[in-house]
Short mmCIF file of N, CA and C in Angstrom, two decimals:
data_model
loop_
_atom_site.label_atom_id
_atom_site.label_comp_id
_atom_site.label_asym_id
_atom_site.label_seq_id
_atom_site.Cartn_x
_atom_site.Cartn_y
_atom_site.Cartn_z
N MET I 1107 -122.47 -13.61 -177.50
CA MET I 1107 -121.37 -13.24 -176.63
C MET I 1107 -121.92 -13.15 -175.22
N ASP I 1108 -121.23 -13.85 -174.31
CA ASP I 1108 -121.68 -13.79 -172.93
C ASP I 1108 -121.06 -12.58 -172.22
N ARG I 1109 -121.48 -12.37 -170.99
CA ARG I 1109 -121.07 -11.19 -170.23
C ARG I 1109 -119.54 -11.11 -170.06
N ARG I 1110 -118.91 -12.25 -169.74
CA ARG I 1110 -117.46 -12.28 -169.52
C ARG I 1110 -116.72 -11.88 -170.81
N ASP I 1111 -117.10 -12.41 -171.95
CA ASP I 1111 -116.47 -12.06 -173.22
C ASP I 1111 -116.65 -10.58 -173.54
N PHE I 1112 -117.87 -10.07 -173.26
CA PHE I 1112 -118.15 -8.66 -173.51
C PHE I 1112 -117.23 -7.76 -172.68
N ILE I 1113 -117.07 -8.07 -171.40
CA ILE I 1113 -116.22 -7.26 -170.51
C ILE I 1113 -114.76 -7.33 -170.96
N GLN I 1114 -114.27 -8.52 -171.31
CA GLN I 1114 -112.89 -8.65 -171.78
C GLN I 1114 -112.66 -7.88 -173.07
N THR I 1115 -113.58 -7.98 -173.99
CA THR I 1115 -113.44 -7.27 -175.27
C THR I 1115 -113.48 -5.76 -175.05
N THR I 1116 -114.40 -5.30 -174.24
CA THR I 1116 -114.51 -3.86 -173.96
C THR I 1116 -113.26 -3.35 -173.24
N ALA I 1117 -112.77 -4.09 -172.25
CA ALA I 1117 -111.57 -3.67 -171.51
C ALA I 1117 -110.36 -3.66 -172.43
N SER I 1118 -110.23 -4.64 -173.29
CA SER I 1118 -109.09 -4.68 -174.23
C SER I 1118 -109.13 -3.49 -175.17
N GLY I 1119 -110.31 -3.17 -175.66
CA GLY I 1119 -110.45 -2.02 -176.57
C GLY I 1119 -110.12 -0.71 -175.88
N ALA I 1120 -110.57 -0.56 -174.64
CA ALA I 1120 -110.28 0.66 -173.88
C ALA I 1120 -108.79 0.79 -173.61
N LEU I 1121 -108.14 -0.31 -173.24
CA LEU I 1121 -106.70 -0.28 -172.98
C LEU I 1121 -105.93 0.07 -174.24
N ALA I 1122 -106.32 -0.50 -175.37
CA ALA I 1122 -105.65 -0.20 -176.64
C ALA I 1122 -105.80 1.27 -176.98
N THR I 1123 -106.96 1.86 -176.71
CA THR I 1123 -107.17 3.28 -176.98
C THR I 1123 -106.34 4.15 -176.05
N ILE I 1124 -106.31 3.81 -174.77
CA ILE I 1124 -105.57 4.60 -173.78
C ILE I 1124 -104.07 4.59 -174.10
N VAL I 1125 -103.53 3.45 -174.46
CA VAL I 1125 -102.10 3.33 -174.75
C VAL I 1125 -101.78 3.72 -176.18
N GLY I 1126 -102.61 3.29 -177.12
CA GLY I 1126 -102.31 3.44 -178.54
C GLY I 1126 -102.39 4.85 -179.07
N VAL I 1127 -103.40 5.61 -178.69
CA VAL I 1127 -103.58 6.95 -179.24
C VAL I 1127 -102.43 7.88 -178.86
N PRO I 1128 -102.03 7.98 -177.58
CA PRO I 1128 -100.88 8.84 -177.27
C PRO I 1128 -99.59 8.36 -177.95
N LEU I 1129 -99.39 7.06 -178.02
CA LEU I 1129 -98.19 6.53 -178.68
C LEU I 1129 -98.20 6.87 -180.16
N LEU I 1130 -99.31 6.69 -180.82
CA LEU I 1130 -99.42 7.02 -182.24
C LEU I 1130 -99.22 8.51 -182.47
N THR I 1131 -99.79 9.34 -181.60
CA THR I 1131 -99.61 10.78 -181.71
C THR I 1131 -98.15 11.16 -181.56
N ALA I 1132 -97.47 10.57 -180.59
CA ALA I 1132 -96.05 10.88 -180.38
C ALA I 1132 -95.22 10.44 -181.58
N LEU I 1133 -95.50 9.28 -182.11
CA LEU I 1133 -94.72 8.79 -183.23
C LEU I 1133 -94.97 9.58 -184.50
N THR I 1134 -96.19 9.98 -184.76
CA THR I 1134 -96.45 10.75 -185.96
C THR I 1134 -95.89 12.16 -185.83
N GLY I 1135 -95.83 12.72 -184.61
CA GLY I 1135 -95.23 14.03 -184.42
C GLY I 1135 -93.76 14.01 -184.75
N CYS I 1136 -93.07 12.92 -184.43
CA CYS I 1136 -91.65 12.82 -184.69
C CYS I 1136 -91.36 12.63 -186.17
N SER I 1137 -92.27 12.02 -186.89
CA SER I 1137 -92.00 11.68 -188.27
C SER I 1137 -92.05 12.89 -189.20
N ASN I 1138 -92.55 14.04 -188.73
CA ASN I 1138 -92.67 15.21 -189.58
C ASN I 1138 -91.34 15.92 -189.81
N VAL I 1139 -90.35 15.68 -189.01
CA VAL I 1139 -89.06 16.34 -189.14
C VAL I 1139 -88.03 15.32 -189.62
N PRO I 1140 -87.44 15.56 -190.77
CA PRO I 1140 -86.46 14.59 -191.26
C PRO I 1140 -85.22 14.55 -190.38
N MET I 1141 -84.61 13.38 -190.31
CA MET I 1141 -83.40 13.16 -189.52
C MET I 1141 -82.30 12.70 -190.47
N PHE I 1142 -81.12 13.29 -190.32
CA PHE I 1142 -79.96 12.90 -191.11
C PHE I 1142 -78.90 12.43 -190.13
N LYS I 1143 -78.41 11.21 -190.31
CA LYS I 1143 -77.39 10.66 -189.42
C LYS I 1143 -76.04 10.69 -190.12
N THR I 1144 -75.02 11.08 -189.35
CA THR I 1144 -73.68 11.15 -189.90
C THR I 1144 -72.66 10.87 -188.80
N SER I 1145 -71.50 10.41 -189.20
CA SER I 1145 -70.43 10.22 -188.23
C SER I 1145 -69.62 11.49 -188.07
N GLY I 1146 -69.74 12.42 -189.02
CA GLY I 1146 -68.95 13.65 -188.97
C GLY I 1146 -67.49 13.33 -189.15
N ASP I 1147 -66.66 14.33 -189.17
CA ASP I 1147 -65.22 14.09 -189.29
C ASP I 1147 -64.49 14.54 -188.04
N GLY I 1148 -65.21 14.65 -186.94
CA GLY I 1148 -64.62 15.07 -185.68
C GLY I 1148 -64.85 16.54 -185.39
N SER I 1149 -64.54 17.40 -186.38
CA SER I 1149 -64.68 18.83 -186.14
C SER I 1149 -65.84 19.45 -186.92
N SER I 1150 -66.45 18.69 -187.84
CA SER I 1150 -67.56 19.23 -188.61
C SER I 1150 -68.48 18.11 -189.09
N ALA I 1151 -69.68 18.52 -189.47
CA ALA I 1151 -70.65 17.60 -190.06
C ALA I 1151 -71.05 18.16 -191.41
N HIS I 1152 -71.08 17.31 -192.41
CA HIS I 1152 -71.47 17.71 -193.76
C HIS I 1152 -72.91 17.27 -193.99
N VAL I 1153 -73.76 18.24 -194.30
CA VAL I 1153 -75.20 18.01 -194.42
C VAL I 1153 -75.63 18.32 -195.85
N PRO I 1154 -76.11 17.32 -196.60
CA PRO I 1154 -76.51 17.58 -197.99
C PRO I 1154 -77.76 18.46 -198.07
N LEU I 1155 -77.74 19.41 -198.98
CA LEU I 1155 -78.90 20.28 -199.17
C LEU I 1155 -80.12 19.46 -199.63
N SER I 1156 -79.88 18.36 -200.29
CA SER I 1156 -80.97 17.51 -200.78
C SER I 1156 -81.74 16.82 -199.65
N ALA I 1157 -81.23 16.84 -198.44
CA ALA I 1157 -81.90 16.18 -197.31
C ALA I 1157 -83.05 17.01 -196.73
N PHE I 1158 -83.17 18.26 -197.14
CA PHE I 1158 -84.20 19.14 -196.60
C PHE I 1158 -85.53 18.97 -197.32
N ASP I 1159 -86.62 19.08 -196.55
CA ASP I 1159 -87.96 19.10 -197.12
C ASP I 1159 -88.23 20.49 -197.68
N LYS I 1160 -89.34 20.63 -198.38
CA LYS I 1160 -89.76 21.94 -198.88
C LYS I 1160 -90.07 22.85 -197.69
N PRO I 1161 -89.79 24.15 -197.82
CA PRO I 1161 -90.07 25.07 -196.70
C PRO I 1161 -91.55 25.17 -196.36
N VAL I 1162 -91.82 25.30 -195.07
CA VAL I 1162 -93.16 25.57 -194.55
C VAL I 1162 -93.00 26.78 -193.63
N ASN I 1163 -93.86 27.77 -193.80
CA ASN I 1163 -93.77 29.02 -193.01
C ASN I 1163 -92.41 29.70 -193.16
N GLY I 1164 -91.79 29.59 -194.33
CA GLY I 1164 -90.55 30.29 -194.61
C GLY I 1164 -89.28 29.58 -194.17
N HIS I 1165 -89.39 28.32 -193.74
CA HIS I 1165 -88.19 27.60 -193.32
C HIS I 1165 -88.41 26.09 -193.42
N SER I 1166 -87.32 25.36 -193.43
CA SER I 1166 -87.37 23.90 -193.28
C SER I 1166 -86.29 23.52 -192.26
N VAL I 1167 -86.56 22.46 -191.52
CA VAL I 1167 -85.65 22.04 -190.46
C VAL I 1167 -85.21 20.61 -190.72
N LEU I 1168 -83.94 20.36 -190.49
CA LEU I 1168 -83.39 19.01 -190.58
C LEU I 1168 -82.66 18.76 -189.26
N LEU I 1169 -82.99 17.65 -188.59
CA LEU I 1169 -82.26 17.27 -187.40
C LEU I 1169 -81.09 16.40 -187.83
N VAL I 1170 -79.91 16.78 -187.38
CA VAL I 1170 -78.68 16.07 -187.73
C VAL I 1170 -78.16 15.37 -186.49
N GLN I 1171 -78.10 14.05 -186.55
CA GLN I 1171 -77.57 13.27 -185.44
C GLN I 1171 -76.15 12.85 -185.79
N VAL I 1172 -75.19 13.36 -185.03
CA VAL I 1172 -73.78 13.04 -185.23
C VAL I 1172 -73.42 11.97 -184.20
N ASP I 1173 -72.74 10.91 -184.67
CA ASP I 1173 -72.46 9.73 -183.83
C ASP I 1173 -71.94 10.05 -182.44
N HIS I 1174 -70.97 10.92 -182.32
CA HIS I 1174 -70.32 11.15 -181.03
C HIS I 1174 -70.91 12.31 -180.22
N ILE I 1175 -72.06 12.84 -180.66
CA ILE I 1175 -72.69 13.95 -179.95
C ILE I 1175 -74.05 13.48 -179.42
N LYS I 1176 -74.32 13.76 -178.14
CA LYS I 1176 -75.50 13.22 -177.47
C LYS I 1176 -76.82 13.70 -178.08
N HIS I 1177 -76.94 15.00 -178.32
CA HIS I 1177 -78.20 15.58 -178.80
C HIS I 1177 -78.07 15.96 -180.28
N PRO I 1178 -79.18 16.03 -180.99
CA PRO I 1178 -79.10 16.40 -182.41
C PRO I 1178 -78.82 17.89 -182.59
N ILE I 1179 -78.42 18.20 -183.80
CA ILE I 1179 -78.23 19.59 -184.24
C ILE I 1179 -79.38 19.90 -185.17
N ALA I 1180 -80.03 21.02 -184.95
CA ALA I 1180 -81.12 21.45 -185.84
C ALA I 1180 -80.53 22.43 -186.84
N VAL I 1181 -80.59 22.06 -188.11
CA VAL I 1181 -80.17 22.98 -189.17
C VAL I 1181 -81.45 23.56 -189.75
N VAL I 1182 -81.57 24.89 -189.65
CA VAL I 1182 -82.76 25.58 -190.11
C VAL I 1182 -82.39 26.32 -191.40
N ARG I 1183 -83.09 25.96 -192.44
CA ARG I 1183 -82.87 26.58 -193.76
C ARG I 1183 -84.05 27.52 -194.03
N PHE I 1184 -83.75 28.83 -194.06
CA PHE I 1184 -84.77 29.85 -194.28
C PHE I 1184 -84.85 30.18 -195.77
N THR I 1185 -86.01 30.65 -196.21
CA THR I 1185 -86.16 31.03 -197.62
C THR I 1185 -85.55 32.41 -197.89
N ASP I 1186 -85.47 33.27 -196.88
CA ASP I 1186 -84.98 34.63 -197.11
C ASP I 1186 -83.89 35.08 -196.12
N GLU I 1187 -83.25 34.13 -195.46
CA GLU I 1187 -82.17 34.43 -194.51
C GLU I 1187 -81.10 33.35 -194.63
N PRO I 1188 -79.90 33.62 -194.12
CA PRO I 1188 -78.88 32.57 -194.09
C PRO I 1188 -79.31 31.43 -193.15
N PRO I 1189 -78.79 30.24 -193.37
CA PRO I 1189 -79.16 29.11 -192.51
C PRO I 1189 -78.58 29.25 -191.11
N LEU I 1190 -79.19 28.53 -190.17
CA LEU I 1190 -78.70 28.48 -188.79
C LEU I 1190 -78.49 27.03 -188.38
N ALA I 1191 -77.50 26.80 -187.56
CA ALA I 1191 -77.31 25.50 -186.93
C ALA I 1191 -77.40 25.72 -185.43
N LEU I 1192 -78.32 25.00 -184.79
CA LEU I 1192 -78.57 25.16 -183.36
C LEU I 1192 -78.42 23.80 -182.68
N TYR I 1193 -77.75 23.79 -181.54
CA TYR I 1193 -77.67 22.56 -180.76
C TYR I 1193 -79.04 22.38 -180.12
N ALA I 1194 -79.75 21.32 -180.49
CA ALA I 1194 -81.15 21.13 -180.10
C ALA I 1194 -81.28 20.54 -178.70
N VAL I 1195 -80.71 21.25 -177.74
CA VAL I 1195 -80.79 20.84 -176.34
C VAL I 1195 -81.19 22.07 -175.52
N CYS I 1196 -82.13 21.88 -174.60
CA CYS I 1196 -82.61 22.98 -173.78
C CYS I 1196 -81.50 23.51 -172.89
N THR I 1197 -81.44 24.80 -172.79
CA THR I 1197 -80.40 25.44 -171.97
C THR I 1197 -80.77 25.45 -170.48
N HIS I 1198 -81.93 24.92 -170.14
CA HIS I 1198 -82.35 24.86 -168.74
C HIS I 1198 -81.79 23.61 -168.05
N LYS I 1199 -82.20 22.43 -168.49
CA LYS I 1199 -81.76 21.18 -167.86
C LYS I 1199 -81.24 20.16 -168.88
N HIS I 1200 -80.92 20.62 -170.08
CA HIS I 1200 -80.24 19.82 -171.11
C HIS I 1200 -81.04 18.64 -171.65
N CYS I 1201 -82.34 18.83 -171.85
CA CYS I 1201 -83.18 17.82 -172.49
C CYS I 1201 -83.18 18.08 -174.00
N SER I 1202 -83.27 17.01 -174.79
CA SER I 1202 -83.39 17.17 -176.24
C SER I 1202 -84.71 17.86 -176.56
N LEU I 1203 -84.68 18.76 -177.53
CA LEU I 1203 -85.85 19.55 -177.88
C LEU I 1203 -86.69 18.88 -178.96
N ASP I 1204 -87.97 19.19 -178.95
CA ASP I 1204 -88.89 18.79 -180.01
C ASP I 1204 -88.99 19.94 -181.00
N VAL I 1205 -89.12 19.63 -182.27
CA VAL I 1205 -89.31 20.65 -183.29
C VAL I 1205 -90.80 20.88 -183.47
N GLU I 1206 -91.21 22.12 -183.38
CA GLU I 1206 -92.60 22.53 -183.59
C GLU I 1206 -92.69 23.29 -184.91
N LEU I 1207 -93.88 23.74 -185.27
CA LEU I 1207 -94.08 24.44 -186.53
C LEU I 1207 -93.24 25.71 -186.63
N ASP I 1208 -93.16 26.48 -185.56
CA ASP I 1208 -92.42 27.74 -185.59
C ASP I 1208 -91.35 27.86 -184.52
N GLY I 1209 -90.81 26.75 -184.06
CA GLY I 1209 -89.76 26.82 -183.06
C GLY I 1209 -89.49 25.47 -182.44
N PHE I 1210 -89.00 25.51 -181.22
CA PHE I 1210 -88.61 24.30 -180.50
C PHE I 1210 -89.25 24.32 -179.12
N SER I 1211 -89.55 23.13 -178.60
CA SER I 1211 -90.11 23.05 -177.25
C SER I 1211 -89.39 21.97 -176.47
N CYS I 1212 -89.31 22.19 -175.17
CA CYS I 1212 -88.66 21.23 -174.29
C CYS I 1212 -89.73 20.36 -173.63
N PRO I 1213 -89.68 19.05 -173.86
CA PRO I 1213 -90.68 18.18 -173.26
C PRO I 1213 -90.49 17.98 -171.75
N CYS I 1214 -89.34 18.38 -171.22
CA CYS I 1214 -89.08 18.17 -169.79
C CYS I 1214 -89.73 19.21 -168.89
N HIS I 1215 -89.55 20.50 -169.22
CA HIS I 1215 -90.05 21.55 -168.33
C HIS I 1215 -90.80 22.66 -169.06
N GLY I 1216 -91.02 22.51 -170.38
CA GLY I 1216 -91.90 23.43 -171.09
C GLY I 1216 -91.28 24.67 -171.70
N SER I 1217 -89.96 24.82 -171.67
CA SER I 1217 -89.37 25.98 -172.32
C SER I 1217 -89.64 25.93 -173.82
N THR I 1218 -89.80 27.11 -174.42
CA THR I 1218 -89.97 27.18 -175.87
C THR I 1218 -88.99 28.19 -176.45
N PHE I 1219 -88.61 27.94 -177.70
CA PHE I 1219 -87.61 28.75 -178.39
C PHE I 1219 -88.08 29.02 -179.82
N THR I 1220 -87.64 30.14 -180.38
CA THR I 1220 -87.96 30.45 -181.77
C THR I 1220 -87.06 29.62 -182.70
N MET I 1221 -87.31 29.68 -183.99
CA MET I 1221 -86.46 29.01 -184.98
C MET I 1221 -85.06 29.63 -185.02
N HIS I 1222 -84.92 30.81 -184.42
CA HIS I 1222 -83.61 31.46 -184.33
C HIS I 1222 -82.91 31.15 -183.01
N GLY I 1223 -83.56 30.33 -182.16
CA GLY I 1223 -82.95 29.91 -180.91
C GLY I 1223 -83.20 30.81 -179.72
N GLN I 1224 -84.01 31.84 -179.88
CA GLN I 1224 -84.28 32.76 -178.78
C GLN I 1224 -85.36 32.19 -177.86
N VAL I 1225 -85.23 32.46 -176.56
CA VAL I 1225 -86.20 31.98 -175.58
C VAL I 1225 -87.52 32.73 -175.73
N VAL I 1226 -88.61 31.97 -175.80
CA VAL I 1226 -89.96 32.54 -175.82
C VAL I 1226 -90.57 32.42 -174.43
N ASN I 1227 -90.51 31.22 -173.87
CA ASN I 1227 -91.03 30.94 -172.52
C ASN I 1227 -90.02 30.11 -171.76
N GLY I 1228 -89.85 30.42 -170.46
CA GLY I 1228 -88.93 29.69 -169.61
C GLY I 1228 -89.52 28.42 -169.09
N PRO I 1229 -88.77 27.79 -168.26
CA PRO I 1229 -87.77 28.30 -167.34
C PRO I 1229 -86.38 28.58 -167.94
N ALA I 1230 -86.10 28.15 -169.17
CA ALA I 1230 -84.80 28.47 -169.77
C ALA I 1230 -84.64 29.98 -169.85
N LYS I 1231 -83.41 30.44 -169.64
CA LYS I 1231 -83.13 31.86 -169.70
C LYS I 1231 -82.15 32.20 -170.82
N GLN I 1232 -81.39 31.22 -171.30
CA GLN I 1232 -80.40 31.46 -172.35
C GLN I 1232 -80.89 30.91 -173.67
N ARG I 1233 -80.52 31.59 -174.75
CA ARG I 1233 -80.86 31.13 -176.09
C ARG I 1233 -80.14 29.82 -176.39
N LEU I 1234 -80.55 29.14 -177.44
CA LEU I 1234 -79.89 27.91 -177.85
C LEU I 1234 -78.50 28.19 -178.38
N GLN I 1235 -77.61 27.23 -178.20
CA GLN I 1235 -76.24 27.37 -178.67
C GLN I 1235 -76.22 27.33 -180.20
N MET I 1236 -75.65 28.38 -180.80
CA MET I 1236 -75.52 28.44 -182.25
C MET I 1236 -74.16 27.88 -182.64
N LEU I 1237 -74.15 27.16 -183.76
CA LEU I 1237 -72.93 26.59 -184.30
C LEU I 1237 -72.63 27.24 -185.63
N PRO I 1238 -71.35 27.49 -185.93
CA PRO I 1238 -71.00 28.06 -187.23
C PRO I 1238 -71.43 27.13 -188.36
N ILE I 1239 -72.00 27.71 -189.41
CA ILE I 1239 -72.45 26.94 -190.56
C ILE I 1239 -72.11 27.71 -191.84
N LYS I 1240 -71.71 26.98 -192.87
CA LYS I 1240 -71.45 27.61 -194.16
C LYS I 1240 -71.89 26.66 -195.27
N GLU I 1241 -72.27 27.26 -196.38
CA GLU I 1241 -72.66 26.47 -197.53
C GLU I 1241 -71.44 26.26 -198.41
N GLN I 1242 -71.24 25.01 -198.84
CA GLN I 1242 -70.11 24.70 -199.71
C GLN I 1242 -70.60 23.68 -200.74
N GLY I 1243 -70.76 24.13 -201.97
CA GLY I 1243 -71.27 23.26 -203.02
C GLY I 1243 -72.69 22.84 -202.72
N ASP I 1244 -72.94 21.54 -202.67
CA ASP I 1244 -74.28 21.03 -202.40
C ASP I 1244 -74.45 20.54 -200.97
N HIS I 1245 -73.63 21.11 -200.04
CA HIS I 1245 -73.68 20.73 -198.63
C HIS I 1245 -73.61 21.97 -197.74
N TYR I 1246 -74.13 21.81 -196.54
CA TYR I 1246 -73.81 22.74 -195.46
C TYR I 1246 -72.72 22.06 -194.64
N ILE I 1247 -71.79 22.84 -194.16
CA ILE I 1247 -70.77 22.33 -193.25
C ILE I 1247 -70.99 23.00 -191.90
N VAL I 1248 -71.28 22.18 -190.89
CA VAL I 1248 -71.55 22.67 -189.54
C VAL I 1248 -70.34 22.37 -188.68
N SER I 1249 -69.79 23.42 -188.05
CA SER I 1249 -68.66 23.24 -187.14
C SER I 1249 -69.14 22.64 -185.83
N LEU I 1250 -68.45 21.62 -185.37
CA LEU I 1250 -68.82 20.95 -184.12
C LEU I 1250 -67.95 21.38 -182.95
N ASP I 1251 -67.09 22.36 -183.17
CA ASP I 1251 -66.24 22.85 -182.09
C ASP I 1251 -67.10 23.40 -180.96
N GLY I 1252 -66.77 23.07 -179.76
CA GLY I 1252 -67.52 23.55 -178.59
C GLY I 1252 -68.61 22.62 -178.11
N LEU I 1253 -68.81 21.50 -178.81
CA LEU I 1253 -69.82 20.52 -178.35
C LEU I 1253 -69.17 19.38 -177.61
#
């Protein structure tokens, strides 16, 4: 291998590492939270209980993407509490939230929230919007009124 080939190979490898590792990290972080897509019926979304993963740290989270709603809804199923449905959008500047092990984080300005939607760190000052949720048979029904 001559000098030119060595430099090209080394530069290509460095570029692949610089671009590839953060991209792979971002993609694998997203794959840990299941997503359920639905068109809803206009006023509610029906979420099958079978769509949830096994609980970790006392809860499991399912992101529900409803066709006509911009941001997903996070349905949190607790092992020892009633479920919660939270609009997964930051109350600071309306960015979609990332799901973390024990809460939610805003990739735009760094706000963090608990699994119950309460603010842990700002700049957000208001808790996440809660949506009415009830269990009916083998589904949760989430009310979409107010979105």
